[in-house]
Tab-separated table of C-alpha atoms and ligand atoms in Angstrom:
chain	number	residue	atom	x	y	z
A	187	MET	CA	-21.832	13.569	1.618
A	188	ALA	CA	-25.769	12.987	1.632
A	189	ASP	CA	-26.604	9.770	-1.267
A	190	LEU	CA	-30.335	10.569	-3.127
A	191	GLU	CA	-32.890	9.576	-1.527
A	192	SER	CA	-31.315	12.128	1.159
A	193	ALA	CA	-32.140	14.719	-1.717
A	194	ARG	CA	-35.050	13.670	-3.209
A	195	ARG	CA	-36.426	13.610	0.427
A	196	TRP	CA	-35.391	17.069	1.034
A	197	LEU	CA	-36.661	18.165	-2.058
A	198	ALA	CA	-40.679	16.023	-1.203
A	199	GLY	CA	-40.128	17.449	1.722
A	200	ALA	CA	-39.222	21.654	0.976
A	201	GLU	CA	-42.256	25.273	0.791
A	202	ARG	CA	-39.905	26.833	-0.895
A	203	ILE	CA	-37.660	25.623	-3.339
A	204	ALA	CA	-35.168	28.006	-6.326
A	205	VAL	CA	-33.228	26.510	-9.607
A	206	LEU	CA	-30.137	27.300	-11.820
A	207	THR	CA	-29.751	25.982	-14.378
A	208	GLY	CA	-27.389	25.967	-17.269
A	209	ALA	CA	-26.473	24.629	-20.754
A	210	GLY	CA	-25.533	21.104	-19.506
A	211	ILE	CA	-29.520	21.116	-18.335
A	212	SER	CA	-29.988	21.034	-22.888
A	213	ALA	CA	-27.142	18.827	-23.620
A	214	GLU	CA	-29.299	16.056	-23.964
A	215	SER	CA	-31.463	18.433	-26.444
A	216	GLY	CA	-28.655	17.949	-28.849
A	217	VAL	CA	-28.072	22.513	-28.092
A	218	PRO	CA	-23.998	22.292	-26.962
A	219	ILE	CA	-22.781	23.301	-24.051
A	220	PHE	CA	-19.504	25.943	-23.817
A	221	ARG	CA	-16.710	24.836	-21.971
A	222	GLY	CA	-14.993	21.181	-21.714
A	223	PRO	CA	-15.725	18.809	-24.741
A	224	GLY	CA	-18.087	20.345	-26.938
A	225	GLY	CA	-17.528	23.022	-26.463
A	226	LEU	CA	-16.044	24.703	-29.349
A	227	TRP	CA	-17.930	26.340	-32.002
A	228	ARG	CA	-14.841	26.663	-34.575
A	229	GLN	CA	-11.808	27.681	-33.401
A	230	TYR	CA	-13.651	30.146	-30.527
A	231	ARG	CA	-14.247	30.340	-26.802
A	232	PRO	CA	-17.164	32.020	-25.605
A	233	GLU	CA	-15.476	34.846	-23.972
A	234	ASP	CA	-14.122	35.195	-27.829
A	235	LEU	CA	-17.267	36.019	-29.249
A	236	ALA	CA	-19.798	36.582	-25.957
A	237	THR	CA	-18.475	40.528	-25.598
A	238	PRO	CA	-20.040	43.499	-26.843
A	239	GLY	CA	-15.928	43.636	-28.168
A	240	ALA	CA	-15.871	40.538	-30.579
A	241	PHE	CA	-19.218	42.291	-31.453
A	242	ALA	CA	-17.978	45.486	-32.053
A	243	ARG	CA	-14.300	44.366	-34.879
A	244	ASP	CA	-17.093	41.605	-36.534
A	245	PRO	CA	-21.045	41.512	-36.082
A	246	ARG	CA	-21.413	38.878	-38.610
A	247	LEU	CA	-19.031	36.417	-37.590
A	248	VAL	CA	-21.509	36.735	-33.629
A	249	TRP	CA	-23.805	36.441	-35.749
A	250	GLU	CA	-22.943	33.471	-37.758
A	251	TRP	CA	-22.132	31.334	-34.331
A	252	TYR	CA	-25.424	32.755	-32.957
A	253	ASP	CA	-27.524	32.349	-36.285
A	254	TRP	CA	-25.369	28.256	-36.564
A	255	ARG	CA	-26.744	28.161	-32.407
A	256	ARG	CA	-30.423	29.256	-33.036
A	257	SER	CA	-30.650	26.325	-36.061
A	258	VAL	CA	-29.943	23.596	-33.600
A	259	VAL	CA	-32.208	25.711	-30.799
A	260	ALA	CA	-34.899	25.567	-33.539
A	261	GLN	CA	-34.528	20.951	-33.703
A	262	ALA	CA	-34.270	21.015	-29.994
A	263	GLU	CA	-36.644	19.123	-28.088
A	264	PRO	CA	-37.068	19.956	-23.823
A	265	ASN	CA	-35.761	16.632	-22.296
A	266	ALA	CA	-36.549	14.984	-19.279
A	267	GLY	CA	-34.211	17.409	-17.568
A	268	HIS	CA	-36.427	20.275	-18.875
A	269	LEU	CA	-40.065	18.150	-17.431
A	270	ALA	CA	-38.830	17.061	-13.927
A	271	LEU	CA	-38.211	20.464	-13.721
A	272	ALA	CA	-41.353	21.848	-14.946
A	273	GLU	CA	-43.428	19.484	-13.021
A	274	LEU	CA	-41.671	20.296	-9.519
A	275	GLU	CA	-42.883	23.269	-10.227
A	276	ARG	CA	-46.721	22.338	-10.586
A	277	ARG	CA	-46.508	20.897	-7.030
A	278	THR	CA	-43.519	22.950	-5.088
A	279	LYS	CA	-45.809	26.233	-3.100
A	280	ASP	CA	-42.915	28.722	-4.130
A	281	PHE	CA	-41.096	27.535	-6.955
A	282	THR	CA	-38.200	29.566	-8.721
A	283	LEU	CA	-35.688	28.887	-11.451
A	284	ILE	CA	-33.500	30.904	-12.902
A	285	THR	CA	-31.987	30.655	-16.148
A	286	GLN	CA	-28.174	31.305	-17.428
A	287	ASN	CA	-29.991	29.336	-20.533
A	288	VAL	CA	-31.346	31.581	-23.315
A	289	ASP	CA	-32.753	28.543	-25.660
A	290	GLY	CA	-36.044	29.144	-24.708
A	291	LEU	CA	-36.651	24.751	-23.838
A	292	HIS	CA	-38.042	25.162	-20.125
A	293	GLU	CA	-41.196	27.121	-21.440
A	294	ARG	CA	-41.104	25.063	-23.586
A	295	ALA	CA	-41.107	21.657	-21.552
A	296	GLY	CA	-44.262	24.068	-19.529
A	297	SER	CA	-41.752	25.489	-16.480
A	298	ARG	CA	-44.426	28.878	-16.558
A	299	ARG	CA	-41.509	31.733	-14.415
A	300	VAL	CA	-39.141	31.694	-15.885
A	301	LEU	CA	-35.898	34.348	-14.838
A	302	LYS	CA	-33.686	34.989	-17.597
A	303	LEU	CA	-30.912	35.977	-16.792
A	304	HIS	CA	-28.825	36.194	-19.760
A	305	GLY	CA	-31.320	36.907	-22.811
A	306	ASP	CA	-32.714	34.878	-24.451
A	307	LEU	CA	-31.307	33.882	-28.956
A	308	TRP	CA	-34.140	34.592	-30.041
A	309	THR	CA	-35.045	38.175	-29.476
A	310	LEU	CA	-33.448	41.128	-31.553
A	311	ARG	CA	-31.827	44.447	-29.963
A	312	CYS	CA	-31.283	47.127	-32.674
A	313	THR	CA	-27.903	49.554	-31.519
A	314	GLY	CA	-29.974	52.408	-33.016
A	315	CYS	CA	-32.738	53.391	-31.871
A	316	GLY	CA	-32.973	49.934	-29.546
A	317	ALA	CA	-36.261	48.069	-30.568
A	318	GLU	CA	-36.223	44.855	-29.642
A	319	ARG	CA	-38.174	41.387	-30.986
A	320	VAL	CA	-39.155	38.671	-31.183
A	321	ASP	CA	-38.028	37.500	-34.365
A	322	GLY	CA	-38.175	32.719	-34.824
A	323	THR	CA	-36.214	33.537	-38.249
A	324	VAL	CA	-33.550	30.314	-39.131
A	325	PRO	CA	-32.296	31.100	-40.213
A	326	LEU	CA	-31.687	34.436	-40.491
A	327	PRO	CA	-31.860	35.957	-44.620
A	328	GLU	CA	-28.869	38.244	-44.163
A	329	LEU	CA	-25.718	38.885	-41.417
A	330	PRO	CA	-25.932	40.726	-39.679
A	331	PRO	CA	-29.893	41.609	-39.686
A	332	ARG	CA	-30.958	45.645	-39.389
A	333	CYS	CA	-33.202	46.978	-37.556
A	334	ALA	CA	-36.465	47.570	-40.567
A	335	LEU	CA	-38.192	49.585	-37.857
A	336	ARG	CA	-39.540	52.901	-39.729
A	337	LEU	CA	-38.596	56.675	-38.136
A	338	ARG	CA	-40.036	59.029	-38.430
A	339	SER	CA	-38.878	60.592	-41.048
A	340	GLY	CA	-40.681	57.644	-42.686
A	341	GLN	CA	-37.091	56.262	-44.516
A	342	ALA	CA	-35.301	52.712	-42.768
A	343	CYS	CA	-33.664	52.802	-38.825
A	344	GLY	CA	-31.297	50.951	-40.853
A	345	GLY	CA	-29.239	50.071	-37.153
A	346	LEU	CA	-26.955	46.765	-36.743
A	347	LEU	CA	-29.694	44.427	-34.118
A	348	ARG	CA	-27.634	41.896	-31.770
A	349	PRO	CA	-29.061	39.617	-29.595
A	350	GLY	CA	-30.786	40.390	-26.713
A	351	VAL	CA	-27.588	38.409	-24.656
A	352	VAL	CA	-25.862	39.438	-21.679
A	353	TRP	CA	-21.781	39.447	-22.672
A	354	PHE	CA	-19.401	38.996	-20.545
A	355	GLY	CA	-18.702	42.514	-19.433
A	356	GLU	CA	-22.609	43.322	-19.838
A	357	SER	CA	-25.018	44.106	-16.885
A	358	LEU	CA	-27.805	40.925	-16.571
A	359	PRO	CA	-31.218	42.251	-16.100
A	360	ALA	CA	-31.611	43.606	-12.799
A	361	ASP	CA	-35.709	42.938	-12.153
A	362	ALA	CA	-34.454	39.464	-12.459
A	363	LEU	CA	-31.189	39.540	-10.703
A	364	GLU	CA	-33.105	40.793	-8.018
A	365	GLN	CA	-35.684	37.937	-8.374
A	366	ALA	CA	-33.460	35.889	-7.976
A	367	MET	CA	-31.480	36.631	-4.894
A	368	ALA	CA	-34.988	36.983	-3.191
A	369	ALA	CA	-35.334	33.542	-4.102
A	370	ALA	CA	-31.952	32.268	-3.168
A	371	ALA	CA	-32.221	33.479	0.454
A	372	ARG	CA	-35.534	32.479	0.721
A	373	ALA	CA	-34.786	28.642	-0.488
A	374	GLN	CA	-35.195	26.070	2.218
A	375	VAL	CA	-33.489	24.276	-0.512
A	376	PHE	CA	-31.461	24.946	-3.774
A	377	LEU	CA	-30.494	23.300	-6.789
A	378	VAL	CA	-27.879	23.995	-9.502
A	379	VAL	CA	-28.022	21.892	-12.955
A	380	GLY	CA	-26.012	21.172	-16.014
A	381	THR	CA	-23.444	23.743	-15.338
A	382	SER	CA	-19.760	24.920	-15.016
A	383	ALA	CA	-20.809	27.458	-12.294
A	384	VAL	CA	-17.691	30.008	-13.034
A	385	VAL	CA	-19.532	32.756	-14.700
A	386	GLN	CA	-20.871	35.607	-12.156
A	387	PRO	CA	-23.137	36.463	-10.532
A	388	ALA	CA	-24.896	33.172	-11.758
A	389	ALA	CA	-22.678	31.355	-10.102
A	390	SER	CA	-22.229	33.175	-6.501
A	391	LEU	CA	-26.118	32.107	-6.518
A	392	PRO	CA	-25.639	28.790	-4.703
A	393	LEU	CA	-23.851	29.956	-1.897
A	394	MET	CA	-26.210	32.993	-0.518
A	395	ALA	CA	-28.857	30.324	-0.538
A	396	ARG	CA	-26.329	27.985	1.375
A	397	GLN	CA	-24.820	31.932	3.994
A	398	ALA	CA	-29.251	31.912	4.084
A	399	GLY	CA	-29.716	28.014	4.884
A	400	ALA	CA	-30.675	25.639	1.906
A	401	ARG	CA	-29.247	23.335	1.312
A	402	VAL	CA	-27.698	22.486	-1.996
A	403	VAL	CA	-27.653	20.296	-4.131
A	404	GLU	CA	-25.613	19.972	-7.191
A	405	ILE	CA	-25.977	17.460	-9.823
A	406	ASN	CA	-23.708	18.046	-13.207
A	407	ALA	CA	-21.768	15.722	-15.554
A	408	GLU	CA	-18.425	16.913	-14.195
A	409	PRO	CA	-16.998	18.636	-11.132
A	410	THR	CA	-16.821	23.051	-10.850
A	411	PRO	CA	-15.854	24.743	-7.651
A	412	LEU	CA	-19.651	24.376	-6.399
A	413	THR	CA	-18.884	20.723	-5.970
A	414	GLU	CA	-16.722	20.831	-2.172
A	415	LEU	CA	-18.683	23.211	-1.291
A	416	VAL	CA	-22.849	22.134	-1.405
A	417	ASP	CA	-24.856	19.498	0.687
A	418	ALA	CA	-25.622	16.286	-2.038
A	419	SER	CA	-23.601	16.741	-4.758
A	420	PHE	CA	-24.751	13.835	-8.302
A	421	LEU	CA	-21.900	13.168	-11.131
A	422	GLY	CA	-24.021	12.542	-13.961
A	423	LYS	CA	-26.249	12.627	-16.839
A	424	SER	CA	-28.789	15.470	-15.892
A	425	GLY	CA	-32.813	14.228	-17.824
A	426	GLU	CA	-32.083	11.546	-15.994
A	427	LEU	CA	-31.106	12.564	-12.663
A	428	LEU	CA	-33.061	15.049	-12.457
A	429	PRO	CA	-36.049	12.938	-13.242
A	430	ARG	CA	-35.268	9.975	-9.903
A	431	LEU	CA	-35.037	13.459	-7.878
A	432	VAL	CA	-38.294	14.729	-9.022
A	433	GLU	CA	-39.823	11.323	-8.098
A	434	ALA	CA	-42.655	11.973	-5.898
A	435	GLY	CA	-42.159	10.172	-3.009
A	436	VAL	CA	-43.205	9.578	0.370
A	437	ARG	CA	-43.223	13.389	2.631
A	438	ALA	CA	-40.086	14.005	4.739
B	58	BJW	C1	-23.612	18.391	-17.717
B	58	BJW	C2	-25.146	17.602	-19.184
B	58	BJW	C3	-25.766	16.878	-18.541
B	58	BJW	C4	-23.309	18.381	-20.008
B	58	BJW	N1	-26.338	16.637	-17.473
B	58	BJW	N2	-24.578	18.558	-16.626
B	58	BJW	C5	-16.919	38.460	-10.107
B	58	BJW	C6	-15.441	37.524	-9.697
B	58	BJW	C7	-14.569	37.280	-11.291
B	58	BJW	C8	-15.484	37.796	-12.320
B	58	BJW	C9	-16.409	38.692	-12.388
B	58	BJW	C10	-17.703	38.340	-11.436
B	58	BJW	N3	-18.489	39.293	-12.045
B	58	BJW	C11	-17.832	40.438	-13.256
B	58	BJW	C12	-18.027	39.065	-13.380
B	58	BJW	C13	-17.455	38.566	-14.756
B	58	BJW	C14	-18.212	38.502	-15.385
B	58	BJW	C15	-17.472	36.910	-15.742
B	58	BJW	O1	-18.807	36.360	-14.812
B	58	BJW	N4	-16.188	36.576	-15.688
B	58	BJW	C16	-14.984	34.747	-15.597
B	58	BJW	C17	-15.554	33.770	-16.316
B	58	BJW	C18	-14.556	35.312	-15.172
B	58	BJW	N5	-18.969	38.309	-15.674
B	58	BJW	C19	-19.609	39.275	-16.332
B	58	BJW	O2	-18.845	39.901	-16.698
B	58	BJW	C20	-21.324	38.874	-16.225
B	58	BJW	N6	-21.671	40.589	-16.284
B	58	BJW	C21	-20.947	41.270	-14.686
B	58	BJW	O3	-21.465	40.895	-14.242
B	58	BJW	O4	-21.666	42.652	-14.332
B	58	BJW	C22	-21.626	43.389	-13.814
B	58	BJW	C23	-19.844	43.727	-14.020
B	58	BJW	C24	-18.720	43.277	-15.010
B	58	BJW	C25	-17.626	43.578	-15.431
B	58	BJW	C26	-16.994	43.696	-13.771
B	58	BJW	C27	-17.881	42.977	-13.549
B	58	BJW	C28	-18.925	43.375	-12.780
B	58	BJW	C29	-21.998	38.939	-17.496
B	58	BJW	C30	-21.746	37.706	-17.846
B	58	BJW	C31	-22.325	36.621	-19.510
B	58	BJW	C32	-22.345	35.078	-19.461
B	58	BJW	N7	-22.460	35.095	-20.547
B	58	BJW	C33	-22.581	33.510	-21.353
B	58	BJW	C34	-23.377	33.999	-23.017
B	58	BJW	C35	-24.648	34.831	-23.255
B	58	BJW	C36	-25.693	34.434	-24.697
B	58	BJW	C37	-25.131	33.630	-25.536
B	58	BJW	O5	-25.078	32.171	-25.309
B	58	BJW	O6	-24.524	33.273	-26.103
B	58	BJW	O7	-23.688	32.740	-20.948
B	58	BJW	S1	-21.263	33.441	-21.326
B	58	BJW	C38	-21.643	32.326	-21.253
B	58	BJW	O8	-21.360	31.371	-20.251
B	58	BJW	C39	-23.128	31.695	-20.862
B	58	BJW	C40	-23.572	31.481	-19.954
B	58	BJW	O9	-24.930	30.864	-20.108
B	58	BJW	C41	-23.056	31.816	-19.405
B	58	BJW	C42	-22.724	30.130	-18.343
B	58	BJW	O10	-22.288	28.473	-18.679
B	58	BJW	P1	-22.529	26.945	-18.479
B	58	BJW	O11	-24.006	27.400	-18.623
B	58	BJW	O12	-22.665	27.637	-16.847
B	58	BJW	O13	-22.659	26.651	-19.266
B	58	BJW	P2	-20.764	25.632	-18.763
B	58	BJW	O14	-21.021	25.175	-20.982
B	58	BJW	O15	-19.901	26.498	-18.749
B	58	BJW	O16	-21.160	24.102	-19.207
B	58	BJW	C43	-21.921	23.146	-18.410
B	58	BJW	C44	-21.661	22.066	-17.942
B	58	BJW	O17	-22.778	21.162	-18.258
B	58	BJW	C45	-20.370	22.159	-18.054
B	58	BJW	O18	-19.634	20.947	-16.705
B	58	BJW	C46	-20.210	20.037	-17.647
B	58	BJW	O19	-19.585	19.285	-17.959
B	58	BJW	C47	-21.648	19.737	-18.385
B	58	BJW	N8	-22.537	19.199	-18.607
B	58	BJW	N9	-23.491	17.980	-20.398
B	58	BJW	C48	-25.019	17.533	-16.627
B	58	BJW	N10	-26.550	16.280	-19.386
B	59	ZN	ZN1	-33.729	51.272	-34.918
């Protein structure tokens, strides 16, 4: 297993880099992760709430979870890990940031090109007419929220709004997934940060990259199913490790 200095040189010497992030990168901003200690909301697991079935059964419960998360994220600031990735993008010719996160903290840190595999916490989509809008209101005045769009008849649509995110059993946005797979296939270095690497298809991207010849570097607070398969793995906080890894240095 390579050390931090070697991984730093791989990054400094690469022209094509892809990064996959998960909830762990936002943990130091105070945004709760999904799995592991502190990963539960009330007594629910994400697998109980992040599904179309849960929403159909109890939209208000699911919306209470999302409304709470929106309020947490609205008060959060990007951390040193987000900022280091924005810096890495600025100095890399071909850089792709792929995130499973819906919090928008990468964009707020200055990352310009972000592929959002699991959607966005601030987008609301009508289950009736399909209209989408971005709404940063926290908390939402009515749970579950309803669609206020005027139909041709002049009446309000009134359809149930849902969060514009990807739940279990739903397809990922085809464009973003396609671009993510292409980035994984051409990357010289693939960095995986703050993800338990259990949710598919995102968790397969680092393996696709490795098969295509990339060096894969993992940063996570604890070992994951990827740890044994990567070229370098660093256990710790991304807000501390990423700035060290991205530090400008001698080009390899
Ligand atoms: C730190 C840290 C610090 C803490 N620094 N680290 C193939 C095989 C088996 C199953 C499937 C398969 N293909 C598809 C499936 C089904 C399913 C799936 O993967 N299931 C598995 C769980 C078994 N996948 C899907 O359904 C996907 N759709 C799909 O594939 O469609 C086609 C299809 C459908 C059905 C069958 C077959 C094909 C959709 C997945 C959607 C996931 N959605 C969610 C919710 C999004 C909206 C929201 O945010 O509410 O996405 S679930 C949740 O998990 C969220 C996350 O993005 C995702 C991943 O979690 P993440 O980011 O890894 O977080 P954690 O909490 O798990 O881990 C954080 C890590 O950070 C931890 O390890 C910590 O240690 C670490 N950490 N602090 C560094 N400071
Ligand atoms: Zn509507």
